[in-house]
């Protein structure tokens, strides 16, 4: 694993893909099933690129996984299978459309828990085949990356912090399918640290919202927790030591509500500090790689997306950083930070507008790095525990 910052060469203006105008409106059904939410959504994209979300249905599996304090893959796969048809039906009905109005079906085809991904992708293939319309295999991470566009247009290029239960990475986004990784976690994801720390303190699952709630009544400086890679020149993260430190601190505490609140507040403050510090480094890397035309488009854009982006303290910390560094913060509405199918339908609509569709034999991929360089250099990265962590 290299910790050297990757600074790609400056791009030419004509390399930058923008949202494309098309000759007609498109109505897309999106399907998401990569982790513990079964979701379907219908979205209309007009020929000028305007986005209208017609429905978004999300069935959470939280109650199935709560007793285990984390997502259990076998339980997740079975739960997706039992509700997916109903969820799709509801999305189509609430959108007030007929199946025959659909232009294409978009489904998450990785990365994620393979049982769930296969369930969603097979449903999408069946619908695409029977309706004789295109299938679009969407990278779940691209869904998160484009999700701010569900509320307002977010033009390229931008710096992206993708921070969820399975991923923590910083990427430069220059168009649909054009991602350059600037940094990522070398061990756990930030959301994983939230979930595991909450489990240690007996706060329940999913841990992010529980810790955010507990932190409101705690002191952020009560515990001194580790901040790996702080002030380093690269933009990578490490969270496994933090999770262990929380476990030790809790073990040594009196395990009272006050201790839990103080530890939650200190943990959240540490995550805020780390995300701010690593993002600041990535902002400098991002500015270095812009070409001369792009450099003039200040303020630059910074997007935070993924489940952890629902945390208000984290948003505020990042907003403050943006003001200091000359960036504008763009984020999806809170309900579209965690997994949903609206973002998958959106990514599918943008891919369709560019003429990118997939054949019906496209495979589900447990691992699927978003950055163009890694994807091109690891064509066999679709399976196996030795593939690059997405
Ligand atoms: O994006 P997401 O739904 O699934 C993945 O793609 O991983 O993210 C789920 C993660 C969980 O780890 C959850 O604890 C975290 O997002 N999360 C939060 C908050 N809401 C969800 N973390 C911190 N604060 C929150 N309010
Ligand atoms: Zn996600």
JSON list of C-alpha atoms in Angstrom, two decimals, residues 72-264:
[
{"chain": "A", "resi": 72, "resn": "UNK", "atom": "CA", "xyz": [-25.13, -9.83, 8.63]},
{"chain": "A", "resi": 73, "resn": "UNK", "atom": "CA", "xyz": [-24.68, -10.64, 4.90]},
{"chain": "A", "resi": 74, "resn": "UNK", "atom": "CA", "xyz": [-26.90, -13.78, 4.80]},
{"chain": "A", "resi": 75, "resn": "UNK", "atom": "CA", "xyz": [-29.73, -12.03, 6.64]},
{"chain": "A", "resi": 76, "resn": "UNK", "atom": "CA", "xyz": [-29.37, -9.02, 4.32]},
{"chain": "A", "resi": 77, "resn": "UNK", "atom": "CA", "xyz": [-29.56, -11.16, 1.15]},
{"chain": "A", "resi": 78, "resn": "UNK", "atom": "CA", "xyz": [-32.71, -12.96, 2.33]},
{"chain": "A", "resi": 79, "resn": "UNK", "atom": "CA", "xyz": [-34.38, -9.71, 3.40]},
{"chain": "A", "resi": 80, "resn": "UNK", "atom": "CA", "xyz": [-33.69, -8.10, -0.02]},
{"chain": "A", "resi": 81, "resn": "UNK", "atom": "CA", "xyz": [-35.20, -11.09, -1.78]},
{"chain": "A", "resi": 82, "resn": "UNK", "atom": "CA", "xyz": [-38.38, -11.02, 0.30]},
{"chain": "A", "resi": 83, "resn": "UNK", "atom": "CA", "xyz": [-39.23, -7.32, -0.36]},
{"chain": "A", "resi": 84, "resn": "UNK", "atom": "CA", "xyz": [-37.65, -6.27, -3.64]},
{"chain": "A", "resi": 85, "resn": "UNK", "atom": "CA", "xyz": [-40.67, -6.92, -5.87]},
{"chain": "A", "resi": 86, "resn": "UNK", "atom": "CA", "xyz": [-42.99, -4.99, -3.57]},
{"chain": "A", "resi": 87, "resn": "UNK", "atom": "CA", "xyz": [-40.57, -2.08, -3.31]},
{"chain": "A", "resi": 88, "resn": "UNK", "atom": "CA", "xyz": [-40.26, -1.82, -7.11]},
{"chain": "A", "resi": 89, "resn": "UNK", "atom": "CA", "xyz": [-44.05, -1.99, -7.52]},
{"chain": "A", "resi": 90, "resn": "UNK", "atom": "CA", "xyz": [-44.49, 0.79, -4.95]},
{"chain": "A", "resi": 91, "resn": "UNK", "atom": "CA", "xyz": [-41.90, 3.01, -6.64]},
{"chain": "A", "resi": 92, "resn": "UNK", "atom": "CA", "xyz": [-43.67, 2.65, -10.01]},
{"chain": "A", "resi": 93, "resn": "UNK", "atom": "CA", "xyz": [-47.13, 3.22, -8.49]},
{"chain": "A", "resi": 94, "resn": "UNK", "atom": "CA", "xyz": [-46.08, 6.27, -6.46]},
{"chain": "A", "resi": 95, "resn": "UNK", "atom": "CA", "xyz": [-44.42, 7.76, -9.54]},
{"chain": "A", "resi": 96, "resn": "UNK", "atom": "CA", "xyz": [-47.81, 7.51, -11.28]},
{"chain": "A", "resi": 97, "resn": "UNK", "atom": "CA", "xyz": [-46.32, 5.89, -14.35]},
{"chain": "A", "resi": 98, "resn": "UNK", "atom": "CA", "xyz": [-46.80, 2.59, -16.19]},
{"chain": "A", "resi": 99, "resn": "UNK", "atom": "CA", "xyz": [-43.90, 0.17, -16.70]},
{"chain": "A", "resi": 100, "resn": "UNK", "atom": "CA", "xyz": [-44.23, 0.94, -20.41]},
{"chain": "A", "resi": 101, "resn": "UNK", "atom": "CA", "xyz": [-43.24, 4.59, -19.69]},
{"chain": "A", "resi": 102, "resn": "UNK", "atom": "CA", "xyz": [-39.77, 3.51, -18.54]},
{"chain": "A", "resi": 103, "resn": "UNK", "atom": "CA", "xyz": [-36.79, 4.32, -20.80]},
{"chain": "A", "resi": 104, "resn": "UNK", "atom": "CA", "xyz": [-34.23, 2.18, -18.93]},
{"chain": "A", "resi": 105, "resn": "UNK", "atom": "CA", "xyz": [-33.57, 0.26, -15.69]},
{"chain": "A", "resi": 106, "resn": "UNK", "atom": "CA", "xyz": [-30.53, 1.21, -13.58]},
{"chain": "A", "resi": 107, "resn": "UNK", "atom": "CA", "xyz": [-29.31, -1.07, -10.79]},
{"chain": "A", "resi": 108, "resn": "UNK", "atom": "CA", "xyz": [-26.39, -1.09, -8.41]},
{"chain": "A", "resi": 109, "resn": "UNK", "atom": "CA", "xyz": [-24.08, -3.83, -9.66]},
{"chain": "A", "resi": 110, "resn": "UNK", "atom": "CA", "xyz": [-21.33, -3.28, -7.09]},
{"chain": "A", "resi": 111, "resn": "UNK", "atom": "CA", "xyz": [-19.45, -2.78, -4.89]},
{"chain": "A", "resi": 112, "resn": "UNK", "atom": "CA", "xyz": [-21.32, -4.34, -1.98]},
{"chain": "A", "resi": 113, "resn": "UNK", "atom": "CA", "xyz": [-22.52, -7.52, -0.32]},
{"chain": "A", "resi": 114, "resn": "UNK", "atom": "CA", "xyz": [-22.76, -9.88, -3.23]},
{"chain": "A", "resi": 115, "resn": "UNK", "atom": "CA", "xyz": [-26.04, -11.61, -2.28]},
{"chain": "A", "resi": 116, "resn": "UNK", "atom": "CA", "xyz": [-27.89, -8.31, -2.18]},
{"chain": "A", "resi": 117, "resn": "UNK", "atom": "CA", "xyz": [-26.25, -6.93, -5.32]},
{"chain": "A", "resi": 118, "resn": "UNK", "atom": "CA", "xyz": [-27.22, -10.07, -7.27]},
{"chain": "A", "resi": 119, "resn": "UNK", "atom": "CA", "xyz": [-30.83, -9.79, -6.06]},
{"chain": "A", "resi": 120, "resn": "UNK", "atom": "CA", "xyz": [-31.19, -6.20, -7.30]},
{"chain": "A", "resi": 121, "resn": "UNK", "atom": "CA", "xyz": [-29.28, -6.75, -10.52]},
{"chain": "A", "resi": 122, "resn": "UNK", "atom": "CA", "xyz": [-31.26, -9.88, -11.47]},
{"chain": "A", "resi": 123, "resn": "UNK", "atom": "CA", "xyz": [-34.54, -8.02, -10.86]},
{"chain": "A", "resi": 124, "resn": "UNK", "atom": "CA", "xyz": [-33.28, -5.22, -13.12]},
{"chain": "A", "resi": 125, "resn": "UNK", "atom": "CA", "xyz": [-32.21, -7.67, -15.82]},
{"chain": "A", "resi": 126, "resn": "UNK", "atom": "CA", "xyz": [-35.62, -9.39, -15.76]},
{"chain": "A", "resi": 127, "resn": "UNK", "atom": "CA", "xyz": [-37.44, -6.05, -16.13]},
{"chain": "A", "resi": 128, "resn": "UNK", "atom": "CA", "xyz": [-35.10, -4.77, -18.85]},
{"chain": "A", "resi": 129, "resn": "UNK", "atom": "CA", "xyz": [-35.54, -8.02, -20.79]},
{"chain": "A", "resi": 130, "resn": "UNK", "atom": "CA", "xyz": [-39.32, -8.15, -20.51]},
{"chain": "A", "resi": 131, "resn": "UNK", "atom": "CA", "xyz": [-39.78, -4.43, -21.30]},
{"chain": "A", "resi": 132, "resn": "UNK", "atom": "CA", "xyz": [-37.11, -4.56, -24.01]},
{"chain": "A", "resi": 133, "resn": "UNK", "atom": "CA", "xyz": [-35.33, -1.46, -22.67]},
{"chain": "A", "resi": 134, "resn": "UNK", "atom": "CA", "xyz": [-31.66, -0.83, -21.79]},
{"chain": "A", "resi": 135, "resn": "UNK", "atom": "CA", "xyz": [-30.02, -1.95, -18.56]},
{"chain": "A", "resi": 136, "resn": "UNK", "atom": "CA", "xyz": [-27.50, 0.33, -16.84]},
{"chain": "A", "resi": 137, "resn": "UNK", "atom": "CA", "xyz": [-25.11, -1.25, -14.32]},
{"chain": "A", "resi": 138, "resn": "UNK", "atom": "CA", "xyz": [-24.34, 1.49, -11.80]},
{"chain": "A", "resi": 139, "resn": "UNK", "atom": "CA", "xyz": [-21.38, 1.69, -9.46]},
{"chain": "A", "resi": 140, "resn": "UNK", "atom": "CA", "xyz": [-22.95, 2.38, -6.04]},
{"chain": "A", "resi": 141, "resn": "UNK", "atom": "CA", "xyz": [-20.16, 4.86, -5.28]},
{"chain": "A", "resi": 142, "resn": "UNK", "atom": "CA", "xyz": [-20.97, 6.84, -8.43]},
{"chain": "A", "resi": 143, "resn": "UNK", "atom": "CA", "xyz": [-24.52, 7.10, -7.10]},
{"chain": "A", "resi": 144, "resn": "UNK", "atom": "CA", "xyz": [-23.20, 8.71, -3.89]},
{"chain": "A", "resi": 145, "resn": "UNK", "atom": "CA", "xyz": [-20.79, 10.88, -5.91]},
{"chain": "A", "resi": 146, "resn": "UNK", "atom": "CA", "xyz": [-23.60, 12.40, -8.00]},
{"chain": "A", "resi": 147, "resn": "UNK", "atom": "CA", "xyz": [-26.21, 12.53, -5.19]},
{"chain": "A", "resi": 148, "resn": "UNK", "atom": "CA", "xyz": [-26.00, 16.33, -4.55]},
{"chain": "A", "resi": 149, "resn": "UNK", "atom": "CA", "xyz": [-27.60, 16.75, -7.99]},
{"chain": "A", "resi": 150, "resn": "UNK", "atom": "CA", "xyz": [-30.83, 15.38, -6.53]},
{"chain": "A", "resi": 151, "resn": "UNK", "atom": "CA", "xyz": [-31.39, 18.81, -4.96]},
{"chain": "A", "resi": 152, "resn": "UNK", "atom": "CA", "xyz": [-29.42, 21.24, -7.13]},
{"chain": "A", "resi": 153, "resn": "UNK", "atom": "CA", "xyz": [-27.09, 21.04, -10.15]},
{"chain": "A", "resi": 154, "resn": "UNK", "atom": "CA", "xyz": [-23.48, 20.42, -9.10]},
{"chain": "A", "resi": 155, "resn": "UNK", "atom": "CA", "xyz": [-21.23, 21.04, -12.13]},
{"chain": "A", "resi": 156, "resn": "UNK", "atom": "CA", "xyz": [-17.87, 19.31, -12.64]},
{"chain": "A", "resi": 157, "resn": "UNK", "atom": "CA", "xyz": [-15.11, 19.44, -11.59]},
{"chain": "A", "resi": 158, "resn": "UNK", "atom": "CA", "xyz": [-15.37, 18.97, -7.83]},
{"chain": "A", "resi": 159, "resn": "UNK", "atom": "CA", "xyz": [-13.56, 17.44, -4.91]},
{"chain": "A", "resi": 160, "resn": "UNK", "atom": "CA", "xyz": [-15.53, 14.61, -3.31]},
{"chain": "A", "resi": 161, "resn": "UNK", "atom": "CA", "xyz": [-15.35, 13.21, 0.22]},
{"chain": "A", "resi": 162, "resn": "UNK", "atom": "CA", "xyz": [-17.23, 9.92, 0.11]},
{"chain": "A", "resi": 163, "resn": "UNK", "atom": "CA", "xyz": [-17.74, 8.85, 3.69]},
{"chain": "A", "resi": 164, "resn": "UNK", "atom": "CA", "xyz": [-20.01, 5.92, 4.50]},
{"chain": "A", "resi": 165, "resn": "UNK", "atom": "CA", "xyz": [-20.19, 2.57, 6.29]},
{"chain": "A", "resi": 166, "resn": "UNK", "atom": "CA", "xyz": [-18.02, 0.82, 3.71]},
{"chain": "A", "resi": 167, "resn": "UNK", "atom": "CA", "xyz": [-15.91, 3.64, 2.24]},
{"chain": "A", "resi": 168, "resn": "UNK", "atom": "CA", "xyz": [-13.91, 6.69, 3.15]},
{"chain": "A", "resi": 169, "resn": "UNK", "atom": "CA", "xyz": [-12.15, 8.28, 0.21]},
{"chain": "A", "resi": 170, "resn": "UNK", "atom": "CA", "xyz": [-11.28, 11.60, -1.36]},
{"chain": "A", "resi": 171, "resn": "UNK", "atom": "CA", "xyz": [-11.63, 11.85, -5.14]},
{"chain": "A", "resi": 172, "resn": "UNK", "atom": "CA", "xyz": [-11.35, 14.46, -7.81]},
{"chain": "A", "resi": 173, "resn": "UNK", "atom": "CA", "xyz": [-14.47, 14.19, -9.99]},
{"chain": "A", "resi": 174, "resn": "UNK", "atom": "CA", "xyz": [-14.21, 15.60, -13.50]},
{"chain": "A", "resi": 175, "resn": "UNK", "atom": "CA", "xyz": [-17.17, 13.95, -15.20]},
{"chain": "A", "resi": 176, "resn": "UNK", "atom": "CA", "xyz": [-19.41, 10.89, -15.30]},
{"chain": "A", "resi": 177, "resn": "UNK", "atom": "CA", "xyz": [-17.03, 7.94, -14.93]},
{"chain": "A", "resi": 178, "resn": "UNK", "atom": "CA", "xyz": [-14.04, 10.27, -14.44]},
{"chain": "A", "resi": 179, "resn": "UNK", "atom": "CA", "xyz": [-12.65, 9.91, -10.94]},
{"chain": "A", "resi": 180, "resn": "UNK", "atom": "CA", "xyz": [-9.14, 10.26, -9.56]},
{"chain": "A", "resi": 181, "resn": "UNK", "atom": "CA", "xyz": [-8.51, 8.99, -6.06]},
{"chain": "A", "resi": 182, "resn": "UNK", "atom": "CA", "xyz": [-6.54, 11.43, -3.91]},
{"chain": "A", "resi": 183, "resn": "UNK", "atom": "CA", "xyz": [-6.72, 9.43, -0.69]},
{"chain": "A", "resi": 184, "resn": "UNK", "atom": "CA", "xyz": [-8.64, 6.67, 1.08]},
{"chain": "A", "resi": 185, "resn": "UNK", "atom": "CA", "xyz": [-8.76, 4.74, 4.32]},
{"chain": "A", "resi": 186, "resn": "UNK", "atom": "CA", "xyz": [-6.04, 2.17, 4.84]},
{"chain": "A", "resi": 187, "resn": "UNK", "atom": "CA", "xyz": [-8.25, 0.15, 7.23]},
{"chain": "A", "resi": 188, "resn": "UNK", "atom": "CA", "xyz": [-11.79, 0.86, 8.50]},
{"chain": "A", "resi": 189, "resn": "UNK", "atom": "CA", "xyz": [-14.30, 3.28, 7.01]},
{"chain": "A", "resi": 190, "resn": "UNK", "atom": "CA", "xyz": [-15.46, 6.22, 9.16]},
{"chain": "A", "resi": 191, "resn": "UNK", "atom": "CA", "xyz": [-19.03, 4.84, 9.32]},
{"chain": "A", "resi": 192, "resn": "UNK", "atom": "CA", "xyz": [-17.63, 1.51, 10.47]},
{"chain": "A", "resi": 193, "resn": "UNK", "atom": "CA", "xyz": [-15.84, 3.35, 13.30]},
{"chain": "A", "resi": 194, "resn": "UNK", "atom": "CA", "xyz": [-19.17, 4.98, 14.27]},
{"chain": "A", "resi": 195, "resn": "UNK", "atom": "CA", "xyz": [-20.96, 1.61, 14.21]},
{"chain": "A", "resi": 196, "resn": "UNK", "atom": "CA", "xyz": [-18.28, -0.31, 16.12]},
{"chain": "A", "resi": 197, "resn": "UNK", "atom": "CA", "xyz": [-17.81, 2.42, 18.74]},
{"chain": "A", "resi": 198, "resn": "UNK", "atom": "CA", "xyz": [-21.57, 2.59, 19.30]},
{"chain": "A", "resi": 199, "resn": "UNK", "atom": "CA", "xyz": [-21.66, -1.19, 19.69]},
{"chain": "A", "resi": 200, "resn": "UNK", "atom": "CA", "xyz": [-18.89, -1.08, 22.32]},
{"chain": "A", "resi": 201, "resn": "UNK", "atom": "CA", "xyz": [-20.87, 1.53, 24.29]},
{"chain": "A", "resi": 202, "resn": "UNK", "atom": "CA", "xyz": [-24.11, -0.47, 23.90]},
{"chain": "A", "resi": 203, "resn": "UNK", "atom": "CA", "xyz": [-25.81, 2.35, 21.98]},
{"chain": "A", "resi": 204, "resn": "UNK", "atom": "CA", "xyz": [-27.38, 0.21, 19.23]},
{"chain": "A", "resi": 205, "resn": "UNK", "atom": "CA", "xyz": [-27.29, 0.01, 15.45]},
{"chain": "A", "resi": 206, "resn": "UNK", "atom": "CA", "xyz": [-26.70, 1.88, 13.17]},
{"chain": "A", "resi": 207, "resn": "UNK", "atom": "CA", "xyz": [-24.17, 3.68, 15.32]},
{"chain": "A", "resi": 208, "resn": "UNK", "atom": "CA", "xyz": [-23.84, 7.01, 13.47]},
{"chain": "A", "resi": 209, "resn": "UNK", "atom": "CA", "xyz": [-27.21, 8.54, 14.42]},
{"chain": "A", "resi": 210, "resn": "UNK", "atom": "CA", "xyz": [-26.97, 7.10, 17.99]},
{"chain": "A", "resi": 211, "resn": "UNK", "atom": "CA", "xyz": [-23.55, 8.65, 18.61]},
{"chain": "A", "resi": 212, "resn": "UNK", "atom": "CA", "xyz": [-24.66, 11.95, 17.06]},
{"chain": "A", "resi": 213, "resn": "UNK", "atom": "CA", "xyz": [-27.62, 12.01, 19.47]},
{"chain": "A", "resi": 214, "resn": "UNK", "atom": "CA", "xyz": [-25.54, 11.07, 22.54]},
{"chain": "A", "resi": 215, "resn": "UNK", "atom": "CA", "xyz": [-22.82, 13.59, 21.64]},
{"chain": "A", "resi": 216, "resn": "UNK", "atom": "CA", "xyz": [-25.28, 16.48, 22.08]},
{"chain": "A", "resi": 217, "resn": "UNK", "atom": "CA", "xyz": [-25.06, 16.20, 25.87]},
{"chain": "A", "resi": 218, "resn": "UNK", "atom": "CA", "xyz": [-21.34, 15.30, 26.10]},
{"chain": "A", "resi": 219, "resn": "UNK", "atom": "CA", "xyz": [-18.04, 17.19, 26.36]},
{"chain": "A", "resi": 220, "resn": "UNK", "atom": "CA", "xyz": [-15.96, 16.93, 23.14]},
{"chain": "A", "resi": 221, "resn": "UNK", "atom": "CA", "xyz": [-12.71, 17.41, 25.07]},
{"chain": "A", "resi": 222, "resn": "UNK", "atom": "CA", "xyz": [-13.42, 14.82, 27.79]},
{"chain": "A", "resi": 223, "resn": "UNK", "atom": "CA", "xyz": [-11.32, 12.08, 26.14]},
{"chain": "A", "resi": 224, "resn": "UNK", "atom": "CA", "xyz": [-8.10, 12.43, 24.17]},
{"chain": "A", "resi": 225, "resn": "UNK", "atom": "CA", "xyz": [-8.41, 10.02, 21.22]},
{"chain": "A", "resi": 226, "resn": "UNK", "atom": "CA", "xyz": [-5.84, 9.25, 18.47]},
{"chain": "A", "resi": 227, "resn": "UNK", "atom": "CA", "xyz": [-5.79, 11.14, 15.17]},
{"chain": "A", "resi": 228, "resn": "UNK", "atom": "CA", "xyz": [-3.67, 8.98, 12.78]},
{"chain": "A", "resi": 229, "resn": "UNK", "atom": "CA", "xyz": [-2.03, 10.73, 9.79]},
{"chain": "A", "resi": 230, "resn": "UNK", "atom": "CA", "xyz": [-2.85, 14.16, 11.26]},
{"chain": "A", "resi": 231, "resn": "UNK", "atom": "CA", "xyz": [-1.03, 16.91, 9.29]},
{"chain": "A", "resi": 232, "resn": "UNK", "atom": "CA", "xyz": [0.56, 14.35, 6.93]},
{"chain": "A", "resi": 233, "resn": "UNK", "atom": "CA", "xyz": [1.13, 15.37, 3.30]},
{"chain": "A", "resi": 234, "resn": "UNK", "atom": "CA", "xyz": [-0.92, 12.53, 1.84]},
{"chain": "A", "resi": 235, "resn": "UNK", "atom": "CA", "xyz": [-4.73, 12.42, 2.03]},
{"chain": "A", "resi": 236, "resn": "UNK", "atom": "CA", "xyz": [-5.25, 8.92, 3.48]},
{"chain": "A", "resi": 237, "resn": "UNK", "atom": "CA", "xyz": [-7.21, 7.98, 6.59]},
{"chain": "A", "resi": 238, "resn": "UNK", "atom": "CA", "xyz": [-6.95, 5.36, 9.32]},
{"chain": "A", "resi": 239, "resn": "UNK", "atom": "CA", "xyz": [-9.77, 4.66, 11.79]},
{"chain": "A", "resi": 240, "resn": "UNK", "atom": "CA", "xyz": [-9.04, 1.25, 13.30]},
{"chain": "A", "resi": 241, "resn": "UNK", "atom": "CA", "xyz": [-6.92, 2.70, 16.15]},
{"chain": "A", "resi": 242, "resn": "UNK", "atom": "CA", "xyz": [-9.68, 5.14, 17.02]},
{"chain": "A", "resi": 243, "resn": "UNK", "atom": "CA", "xyz": [-12.22, 2.36, 17.39]},
{"chain": "A", "resi": 244, "resn": "UNK", "atom": "CA", "xyz": [-9.83, 0.43, 19.68]},
{"chain": "A", "resi": 245, "resn": "UNK", "atom": "CA", "xyz": [-9.13, 3.57, 21.76]},
{"chain": "A", "resi": 246, "resn": "UNK", "atom": "CA", "xyz": [-12.88, 4.08, 22.26]},
{"chain": "A", "resi": 247, "resn": "UNK", "atom": "CA", "xyz": [-13.21, 0.48, 23.44]},
{"chain": "A", "resi": 248, "resn": "UNK", "atom": "CA", "xyz": [-10.34, 0.93, 25.97]},
{"chain": "A", "resi": 249, "resn": "UNK", "atom": "CA", "xyz": [-11.62, 4.29, 27.21]},
{"chain": "A", "resi": 250, "resn": "UNK", "atom": "CA", "xyz": [-15.12, 2.91, 27.72]},
{"chain": "A", "resi": 251, "resn": "UNK", "atom": "CA", "xyz": [-13.77, -0.13, 29.56]},
{"chain": "A", "resi": 252, "resn": "UNK", "atom": "CA", "xyz": [-11.88, 2.17, 31.97]},
{"chain": "A", "resi": 253, "resn": "UNK", "atom": "CA", "xyz": [-14.85, 4.53, 32.49]},
{"chain": "A", "resi": 254, "resn": "UNK", "atom": "CA", "xyz": [-17.71, 4.11, 34.99]},
{"chain": "A", "resi": 255, "resn": "UNK", "atom": "CA", "xyz": [-19.96, 3.22, 32.01]},
{"chain": "A", "resi": 256, "resn": "UNK", "atom": "CA", "xyz": [-22.52, 5.81, 33.10]},
{"chain": "A", "resi": 257, "resn": "UNK", "atom": "CA", "xyz": [-24.71, 7.81, 30.73]},
{"chain": "A", "resi": 258, "resn": "UNK", "atom": "CA", "xyz": [-22.37, 10.74, 31.30]},
{"chain": "A", "resi": 259, "resn": "UNK", "atom": "CA", "xyz": [-19.36, 8.64, 30.27]},
{"chain": "A", "resi": 260, "resn": "UNK", "atom": "CA", "xyz": [-21.19, 7.48, 27.15]},
{"chain": "A", "resi": 261, "resn": "UNK", "atom": "CA", "xyz": [-22.17, 11.03, 26.24]},
{"chain": "A", "resi": 262, "resn": "UNK", "atom": "CA", "xyz": [-18.63, 12.36, 26.83]},
{"chain": "A", "resi": 263, "resn": "UNK", "atom": "CA", "xyz": [-17.05, 9.53, 24.85]},
{"chain": "A", "resi": 264, "resn": "UNK", "atom": "CA", "xyz": [-19.56, 9.98, 21.99]}
]
